Amino acid sequence: PEGLQVKPVTGGDVREDTCNKNGWKDVKVSPIGDMGAIVNTGALMARWTNDEWKATAHRVIIKNAEMANRSRYSIACFVNPDPNTMVQVHDKFARRGSTET
């Protein structure tokens, strides 16, 4: 395997699964040329969406010099709400009949 890989996360811990011996899944490259974007979400987005958008661990594996020398861009944006802010599932993602907030 080579390139971006993701792994499911539960409660802040990287969870093992059955997709391969290590649990890492390869991210498929877009067939539309060399252009594409991947949004790697964390625990806050998972909470807001009631786990519809999963938090993932991620890593990049590059095995050859040609790929290592190609241009690629990564933009990180970390958002931490004020410590007094209540973080709960957005109404759009609340399950009907659920009392979870």
GROMACS .gro file of C-alpha atoms in nm:
model
  101
    1PRO     CA    1   0.000   0.000   0.000
    2GLU     CA    2   0.105   0.353  -0.072
    3GLY     CA    3  -0.047   0.700  -0.032
    4LEU     CA    4  -0.308   0.822   0.216
    5GLN     CA    5  -0.455   0.565   0.452
    6VAL     CA    6  -0.725   0.604   0.717
    7LYS     CA    7  -0.832   0.396   1.014
    8PRO     CA    8  -1.155   0.415   1.219
    9VAL     CA    9  -1.133   0.589   1.558
   10THR     CA   10  -1.358   0.529   1.858
   11GLY     CA   11  -1.339   0.738   2.174
   12GLY     CA   12  -1.004   0.884   2.072
   13ASP     CA   13  -0.847   0.540   2.025
   14VAL     CA   14  -0.756   0.389   1.690
   15ARG     CA   15  -0.990   0.092   1.646
   16GLU     CA   16  -0.886  -0.232   1.481
   17ASP     CA   17  -1.114  -0.360   1.208
   18THR     CA   18  -1.115  -0.631   0.945
   19CYS     CA   19  -1.028  -0.431   0.630
   20ASN     CA   20  -0.670  -0.561   0.639
   21LYS     CA   21  -0.425  -0.702   0.890
   22ASN     CA   22  -0.349  -0.358   1.036
   23GLY     CA   23  -0.694  -0.207   0.997
   24TRP     CA   24  -0.571   0.068   0.762
   25LYS     CA   25  -0.772   0.141   0.445
   26ASP     CA   26  -0.623   0.295   0.131
   27VAL     CA   27  -0.793   0.616   0.013
   28LYS     CA   28  -0.880   0.577  -0.354
   29VAL     CA   29  -0.747   0.845  -0.589
   30SER     CA   30  -1.000   1.041  -0.794
   31PRO     CA   31  -1.008   0.927  -1.159
   32ILE     CA   32  -1.036   1.292  -1.271
   33GLY     CA   33  -0.672   1.372  -1.345
   34ASP     CA   34  -0.452   1.467  -1.051
   35MET     CA   35  -0.711   1.692  -0.886
   36GLY     CA   36  -0.907   1.606  -0.575
   37ALA     CA   37  -0.973   1.697  -0.214
   38ILE     CA   38  -1.009   1.489   0.098
   39VAL     CA   39  -1.163   1.619   0.420
   40ASN     CA   40  -1.023   1.433   0.720
   41THR     CA   41  -1.261   1.493   1.010
   42GLY     CA   42  -1.202   1.460   1.382
   43ALA     CA   43  -1.401   1.395   1.698
   44LEU     CA   44  -1.585   1.729   1.701
   45MET     CA   45  -1.735   1.676   1.354
   46ALA     CA   46  -1.822   1.317   1.450
   47ARG     CA   47  -2.011   1.445   1.756
   48TRP     CA   48  -2.197   1.718   1.566
   49THR     CA   49  -2.307   1.468   1.298
   50ASN     CA   50  -2.397   1.188   1.542
   51ASP     CA   51  -2.114   0.979   1.391
   52GLU     CA   52  -2.249   1.012   1.037
   53TRP     CA   53  -1.908   1.165   0.957
   54LYS     CA   54  -1.653   0.938   1.124
   55ALA     CA   55  -1.336   1.056   1.297
   56THR     CA   56  -1.032   0.889   1.141
   57ALA     CA   57  -0.667   0.839   1.215
   58HIS     CA   58  -0.456   0.895   0.905
   59ARG     CA   59  -0.106   0.842   0.767
   60VAL     CA   60   0.074   0.884   0.436
   61ILE     CA   61   0.306   0.616   0.300
   62ILE     CA   62   0.529   0.702   0.004
   63LYS     CA   63   0.756   0.424  -0.115
   64ASN     CA   64   0.933   0.572  -0.415
   65ALA     CA   65   1.130   0.890  -0.483
   66GLU     CA   66   0.921   0.993  -0.785
   67MET     CA   67   0.601   1.009  -0.580
   68ALA     CA   68   0.782   1.173  -0.288
   69ASN     CA   69   0.897   1.456  -0.517
   70ARG     CA   70   0.550   1.532  -0.662
   71SER     CA   71   0.373   1.844  -0.538
   72ARG     CA   72   0.086   1.798  -0.297
   73TYR     CA   73  -0.082   2.033  -0.056
   74SER     CA   74  -0.212   1.986   0.295
   75ILE     CA   75  -0.409   2.247   0.488
   76ALA     CA   76  -0.476   2.191   0.856
   77CYS     CA   77  -0.756   2.365   1.043
   78PHE     CA   78  -0.802   2.281   1.409
   79VAL     CA   79  -1.111   2.415   1.586
   80ASN     CA   80  -1.159   2.395   1.959
   81PRO     CA   81  -1.477   2.544   2.105
   82ASP     CA   82  -1.465   2.754   2.420
   83PRO     CA   83  -1.438   2.518   2.722
   84ASN     CA   84  -1.782   2.637   2.843
   85THR     CA   85  -1.953   2.555   2.512
   86MET     CA   86  -2.198   2.263   2.508
   87VAL     CA   87  -2.102   2.034   2.219
   88GLN     CA   88  -2.395   1.820   2.113
   89VAL     CA   89  -2.544   1.649   1.810
   90HIS     CA   90  -2.682   1.901   1.559
   91ASP     CA   91  -3.062   1.881   1.525
   92LYS     CA   92  -3.027   1.774   1.161
   93PHE     CA   93  -2.843   1.457   1.271
   94ALA     CA   94  -3.049   1.368   1.581
   95ARG     CA   95  -3.222   1.032   1.551
   96ARG     CA   96  -3.598   1.041   1.588
   97GLY     CA   97  -3.705   0.919   1.931
   98SER     CA   98  -3.347   0.942   2.063
   99THR     CA   99  -3.283   1.122   2.389
  100GLU     CA  100  -2.910   1.159   2.317
  101THR     CA  101  -2.779   1.516   2.299
   0.00000   0.00000   0.00000
